[in-house]
Amino acid sequence: MHTIEMAEHYLIPFYKRTPLVITKGKGCYVWDEKKRRYLDMTSGIAVVNLGHRHPRVVKALQHQAKRIWHISNLFYQKPQTELAEKLVQRSFDGMVFFANSGAEANDGALKIARLWGNKRGKTKVIALQQSFHGRTIATISLTGQEKYKKGFDPLLGEIVFVTPGNIEELRQAWDDTVCAIFLEVIQCEGGVKALSKPFLDEVMRLSREKESLIIIDEVQTGMGRTGTLFGYQQFGIEPDIITLAKGLGNGFPVAAIVVRRPLGKEMPQGMHASTFGGNFLACAVANAVLDTMDESFLNRVQKMSQYFGQQLTELQKKYPAFLLDIRVYGLMIGIDLAKELPVAEVIERFLAKGILTLRAGENTLRLAPPLIIHEKEIQSFIKAFDTLLQEKQGRTA
Ligand SMILES: *Cc1c(COP(=O)(O)O)cnc(C)c1O
């Protein structure tokens, strides 16, 4: 049987998959079983931020694979400890817990917030409309999009939702019983939309006034994606907790929760755990990822971001009726398309031209290329987009 037929037979049909069987990747490109090459503007949904098979990451994995893979958290292990130190050095004075996925990190962050809050008579959590925090029961409860929650009732209680940017609603919701607010500084799944500065300033103010924790979900915005190592670093906000996953292992499953030191020290032994969390392989890989994402790497991401933004602005001038709004945050890019141009159709047309793209929100094309992308690949994407829009214009004219 062919892989696609087999998959339809043996895999639970939760995913709508593109009919390609991917066999290989290198840098910004992947290949299918027919040896056709695709420019990957998805990075496996903002995961493979250093590109496919980054040599330094491959080497770190191979090196560790020959020594030891796993021993559990009943023992000390050097790669895990070093990774924690690196994360703290590059965020804030804190302590780290390792998990295996974004949802699991957010779930753990919620547990930490509740352990902290229950001692202080605070159990309520504020989350935002259009947010996305994962697919476990706890994290769909935190997610502000009906499509992910429908059919799974009853969900977790004491979570209230606020419209992003609505300061009045935020004030209304934020009473003395709030233990934490969960946010993404840029809602990626929700349409690649950043929170406004005044809204975030009010979050900071209220968190101090009401003594509540700020939890920033950096699962997608973190690991260099938005041009700084973590997204929050561009927004003048001071989180008490950040969660990381996606880009942290460049494709190897690993996630982390970083909490401020006093909060970490308050956590009692035995109250949270993960068998796989922070194992040798995952941490060896993540250490290599972090070492690669130094200042000059991030400067280069910002340069590519500027270049990509300029190119897209030029294209928008040519097709203002199709490209309604363009938002560029590092190499997380959202392009709102006119309704005559459904994003599903655009993704399909890009695919036919050998380019993989993503969607977000209602009708937004989302681009999350590997951060190692060059002008050359950006140019070939722009050229394909131009052709695509021209074809579409010809048809509607
Ligand atoms: C992808 C994502 C998650 C969920 O991560 P998983 O590894 O799929 O569990 C959570 N939050 C944000 C912001 C994400 O983009």
XYZ file of C-alpha atoms and ligand atoms in Angstrom:
412
model
C 0.000 0.000 0.000
C 1.118 3.548 -0.636
C 1.945 5.710 2.409
C -1.087 7.960 1.886
C -3.533 5.024 1.658
C -1.896 3.399 4.665
C -2.117 6.603 6.651
C -5.829 6.935 5.865
C -6.291 3.390 7.124
C -4.126 3.367 10.240
C -4.000 6.942 11.546
C -6.849 8.528 13.489
C -8.210 11.131 11.068
C -7.624 14.176 13.283
C -5.413 15.908 10.723
C -6.244 17.311 7.329
C -2.985 16.561 5.538
C -1.487 17.880 2.324
C -1.104 14.900 -0.050
C 2.701 14.891 0.009
C 4.962 12.240 1.483
C 7.977 14.143 2.809
C 11.200 12.163 2.888
C 14.087 14.577 3.401
C 14.980 18.099 4.460
C 17.994 20.385 4.298
C 18.124 24.054 5.266
C 15.064 25.862 3.877
C 14.030 22.959 1.628
C 12.236 19.615 1.902
C 11.771 16.859 -0.671
C 8.885 14.476 -1.301
C 9.036 10.809 -2.338
C 8.946 11.861 -6.000
C 12.126 13.858 -5.300
C 10.313 17.126 -5.881
C 11.813 20.017 -3.892
C 9.751 22.488 -1.834
C 10.740 25.788 -0.262
C 9.579 25.440 3.333
C 7.984 28.663 4.556
C 6.446 26.806 7.523
C 9.479 25.456 9.438
C 7.179 22.604 10.493
C 4.959 25.243 12.180
C 7.713 27.468 13.590
C 9.726 24.531 14.913
C 12.708 24.034 12.625
C 13.908 27.597 13.181
C 17.518 26.753 12.307
C 16.425 24.974 9.149
C 16.247 21.258 8.500
C 19.219 19.205 9.652
C 21.273 22.112 10.953
C 24.848 20.719 11.107
C 25.572 21.906 14.638
C 22.331 20.415 15.960
C 22.839 17.134 14.102
C 26.345 16.899 15.546
C 25.122 17.534 19.105
C 22.474 14.820 18.762
C 24.923 12.303 17.308
C 27.488 13.058 19.997
C 24.935 12.561 22.792
C 23.369 9.482 21.155
C 26.673 7.628 21.553
C 26.839 8.315 25.310
C 23.473 8.034 27.098
C 19.872 8.811 26.146
C 17.787 8.676 29.285
C 18.012 8.075 33.023
C 14.906 9.922 34.410
C 14.821 12.888 36.738
C 15.711 10.735 39.718
C 19.325 11.688 38.944
C 21.291 14.814 38.057
C 22.315 15.310 34.445
C 24.669 17.860 32.984
C 23.013 18.774 29.633
C 19.724 19.515 31.430
C 21.386 21.687 34.060
C 23.421 23.578 31.479
C 20.332 24.180 29.384
C 18.497 25.598 32.409
C 21.421 27.949 33.079
C 21.427 29.147 29.465
C 17.687 29.805 29.446
C 17.907 31.773 32.682
C 20.936 33.772 31.508
C 18.983 34.828 28.445
C 15.624 35.575 30.090
C 15.485 36.531 33.798
C 16.786 35.251 37.129
C 14.713 32.120 37.419
C 14.383 28.360 37.652
C 13.408 25.869 34.968
C 11.233 22.779 34.541
C 11.499 20.671 31.378
C 8.568 19.102 29.565
C 8.009 17.680 26.077
C 5.484 19.849 24.261
C 3.962 23.290 24.275
C 0.668 22.151 25.732
C 2.472 20.290 28.491
C 4.565 23.352 29.350
C 1.435 25.517 29.537
C -0.357 22.889 31.592
C 2.609 22.863 33.991
C 2.637 26.671 34.139
C -1.035 26.595 35.094
C -0.305 24.048 37.836
C 2.488 26.286 39.170
C 0.151 29.290 39.121
C -2.550 27.340 40.993
C -0.069 26.044 43.606
C 1.003 29.641 44.148
C -2.523 31.032 44.013
C -4.259 28.531 46.259
C -1.992 29.572 49.134
C -3.137 33.172 48.609
C -6.823 32.656 47.972
C -6.432 33.260 44.236
C -7.602 30.688 41.705
C -9.062 32.642 38.786
C -7.144 32.811 35.498
C -7.474 35.428 32.767
C -6.843 34.371 29.178
C -7.439 36.154 25.885
C -9.921 35.687 23.070
C -8.297 34.294 19.893
C -5.470 32.812 21.956
C -4.000 29.369 21.394
C -2.291 27.431 24.175
C -2.464 23.778 23.098
C -4.774 20.769 22.820
C -4.895 19.114 26.240
C -8.047 19.601 28.297
C -6.345 22.249 30.462
C -4.889 24.119 27.501
C -8.052 24.109 25.368
C -9.718 25.523 28.472
C -7.192 28.397 28.278
C -7.615 28.805 24.524
C -9.940 31.573 23.358
C -11.176 29.927 20.148
C -14.387 27.936 20.070
C -13.254 25.606 17.272
C -10.690 23.934 19.546
C -13.084 23.527 22.486
C -16.330 22.394 20.911
C -17.413 18.908 22.028
C -14.994 18.551 24.956
C -17.166 19.867 27.775
C -16.867 20.148 30.674
C -13.660 22.178 30.552
C -11.661 23.685 33.432
C -13.473 26.346 35.395
C -12.491 29.791 36.651
C -10.983 30.945 33.373
C -12.289 34.270 32.074
C -11.660 35.620 28.596
C -10.817 39.179 27.653
C -10.724 40.722 24.159
C -7.109 41.477 23.194
C -6.507 45.217 23.385
C -9.651 45.928 25.434
C -8.342 47.616 28.579
C -11.816 48.146 30.038
C -12.638 44.430 29.881
C -9.248 43.638 31.365
C -9.915 45.888 34.367
C -13.383 44.390 34.801
C -12.076 40.831 34.821
C -9.054 41.452 37.041
C -10.144 41.237 40.675
C -8.207 40.137 43.761
C -8.892 36.453 43.069
C -6.849 36.377 39.846
C -3.786 34.154 40.250
C -2.501 34.575 36.703
C -3.003 35.974 33.236
C -1.966 33.858 30.239
C -0.865 35.675 27.082
C 0.958 35.400 23.797
C 2.573 38.774 23.016
C 1.841 37.952 19.383
C -1.138 35.689 18.801
C 0.224 33.495 16.044
C -2.514 30.898 15.468
C -4.990 33.697 16.160
C -3.896 35.580 13.017
C -0.356 36.900 13.730
C -1.508 39.864 15.806
C 0.589 41.619 18.436
C -0.919 42.934 21.651
C -0.815 46.713 21.928
C 1.648 48.523 24.179
C -1.096 50.244 26.250
C -2.798 46.881 26.817
C 0.451 45.255 27.955
C 1.271 48.257 30.153
C -2.094 47.781 31.828
C -1.343 44.058 32.274
C 1.886 45.048 34.045
C 0.116 47.594 36.230
C -2.743 45.289 37.220
C -0.452 42.357 37.900
C 1.395 44.519 40.443
C -1.725 46.073 41.941
C -3.627 42.797 42.301
C -0.554 40.624 42.914
C -1.109 38.152 40.107
C 1.337 36.276 37.894
C 2.007 37.073 34.235
C 2.468 33.914 32.190
C 3.719 34.436 28.645
C 3.281 31.594 26.198
C 6.444 31.849 24.088
C 5.913 28.463 22.466
C 5.691 30.040 19.005
C 7.065 33.559 19.520
C 10.175 32.296 21.314
C 13.471 30.902 20.033
C 14.387 33.769 17.734
C 11.190 33.656 15.717
C 10.310 37.314 16.212
C 13.879 38.658 15.974
C 14.757 38.534 19.673
C 15.330 35.268 21.538
C 11.935 35.649 23.237
C 9.013 37.703 21.958
C 8.280 39.438 25.276
C 11.700 41.134 25.143
C 10.348 43.581 22.536
C 7.224 44.553 24.467
C 8.495 46.034 27.748
C 6.697 43.403 29.784
C 8.144 41.418 32.684
C 6.743 37.919 32.870
C 6.738 35.770 36.009
C 6.623 32.638 33.866
C 7.429 31.887 30.238
C 6.753 28.642 28.412
C 8.830 27.378 25.483
C 8.602 24.470 23.060
C 8.453 24.496 19.228
C 11.844 26.014 18.240
C 13.651 24.939 21.413
C 14.605 21.526 20.010
C 14.535 22.455 16.301
C 12.358 19.381 15.727
C 13.400 17.280 18.700
C 10.538 17.273 21.235
C 11.468 19.417 24.232
C 9.695 22.142 26.181
C 10.503 24.348 29.155
C 8.874 26.453 31.834
C 11.011 29.290 33.193
C 9.739 30.913 36.402
C 11.134 33.736 38.531
C 13.435 32.425 41.244
C 11.231 33.150 44.317
C 8.307 31.429 42.617
C 10.472 28.444 41.676
C 11.862 28.129 45.175
C 8.346 28.060 46.576
C 7.393 24.951 44.583
C 7.179 21.859 46.782
C 9.006 18.660 45.956
C 6.907 15.955 44.323
C 4.141 18.215 43.031
C 5.002 18.021 39.332
C 7.050 15.674 37.148
C 7.666 14.328 33.680
C 9.350 11.049 32.770
C 10.900 12.255 29.524
C 11.223 15.914 30.511
C 14.729 17.260 29.933
C 16.320 13.986 28.854
C 19.884 13.834 27.534
C 19.046 13.865 23.844
C 16.509 16.692 24.081
C 18.822 18.876 26.144
C 21.930 18.209 24.061
C 19.955 19.374 21.034
C 18.450 22.418 22.768
C 21.877 23.477 24.066
C 23.173 23.475 20.490
C 20.124 25.460 19.339
C 20.629 28.136 22.001
C 24.378 28.355 21.357
C 23.649 28.938 17.667
C 21.123 31.689 18.373
C 23.654 34.247 19.552
C 23.431 38.008 19.099
C 24.822 38.039 15.555
C 22.366 35.302 14.551
C 19.461 37.347 15.908
C 20.747 40.502 14.183
C 20.693 38.591 10.933
C 17.093 37.502 11.581
C 16.159 41.166 12.018
C 17.908 42.058 8.759
C 16.092 39.324 6.850
C 12.854 40.443 8.489
C 13.361 43.987 7.203
C 14.170 42.759 3.757
C 11.142 40.452 3.664
C 8.914 43.265 4.930
C 10.140 45.672 2.226
C 9.556 43.102 -0.496
C 6.045 42.406 0.768
C 5.235 46.129 0.984
C 6.249 46.485 -2.667
C 3.977 43.615 -3.574
C 1.117 45.130 -1.597
C 1.468 48.361 -3.617
C 0.968 46.254 -6.732
C -2.020 44.293 -5.389
C -3.729 46.474 -2.761
C -7.107 44.846 -3.412
C -5.754 41.388 -2.538
C -3.217 42.081 0.227
C -5.145 43.938 2.905
C -2.667 44.080 5.763
C 0.856 42.793 6.308
C 2.327 42.234 9.765
C 5.980 41.324 10.075
C 7.446 40.359 13.473
C 10.907 39.023 12.845
C 10.227 36.052 10.604
C 6.670 35.505 11.820
C 4.603 37.093 9.081
C 0.848 37.459 8.687
C -0.790 38.644 5.475
C -4.519 39.356 5.596
C -6.045 38.367 2.273
C -9.168 39.780 0.645
C -12.145 37.436 0.784
C -11.976 36.909 -3.008
C -8.653 35.275 -2.249
C -9.342 32.433 0.205
C -6.187 31.428 2.088
C -6.811 27.721 1.387
C -6.632 28.430 -2.344
C -3.465 30.499 -1.933
C -1.777 27.703 0.024
C -2.726 25.223 -2.707
C -1.393 27.474 -5.466
C 1.869 27.973 -3.584
C 2.128 24.218 -3.209
C 1.777 23.794 -6.969
C 4.696 26.227 -7.305
C 6.793 24.189 -4.866
C 6.325 26.349 -1.763
C 4.881 25.320 1.605
C 2.922 27.992 3.504
C 0.618 28.204 6.551
C -2.648 29.811 7.513
C -3.816 31.572 10.672
C -6.895 33.360 11.958
C -9.772 33.893 9.504
C -8.148 34.504 6.139
C -4.525 35.176 6.939
C -1.541 33.681 5.145
C 1.135 32.917 7.731
C 4.803 32.609 6.855
C 7.332 31.203 9.307
C 10.409 30.369 7.230
C 13.565 28.943 8.794
C 15.459 31.832 10.382
C 18.503 30.957 8.275
C 16.664 32.057 5.113
C 18.604 34.181 2.583
C 17.553 37.004 0.227
C 17.627 34.464 -2.595
C 14.820 32.342 -1.093
C 12.819 35.413 -0.119
C 13.100 36.637 -3.711
C 11.887 33.340 -5.130
C 8.927 33.378 -2.721
C 8.044 36.970 -3.712
C 8.325 36.087 -7.389
C 5.970 33.125 -6.963
C 3.525 35.283 -4.960
C 3.613 37.950 -7.677
C 2.836 35.361 -10.361
C 0.065 33.868 -8.245
C -1.566 37.256 -7.687
C -1.188 38.168 -11.338
C -2.907 34.925 -12.388
C -5.711 35.605 -9.940
C -6.082 39.213 -11.098
C -6.238 38.075 -14.726
C -9.053 35.708 -13.818
C -11.150 38.188 -11.831
C -10.612 41.117 -14.252
C 1.949 25.277 19.088
C 1.565 26.069 20.269
C 1.206 25.454 21.485
C 1.078 23.960 21.622
O 2.275 23.298 21.479
P 2.252 21.693 21.281
O 3.711 21.347 21.273
O 1.547 21.415 20.002
O 1.539 21.124 22.436
C 0.929 26.267 22.569
N 0.984 27.603 22.468
C 1.321 28.226 21.329
C 1.384 29.706 21.294
C 1.601 27.482 20.186
O 1.887 28.105 19.045
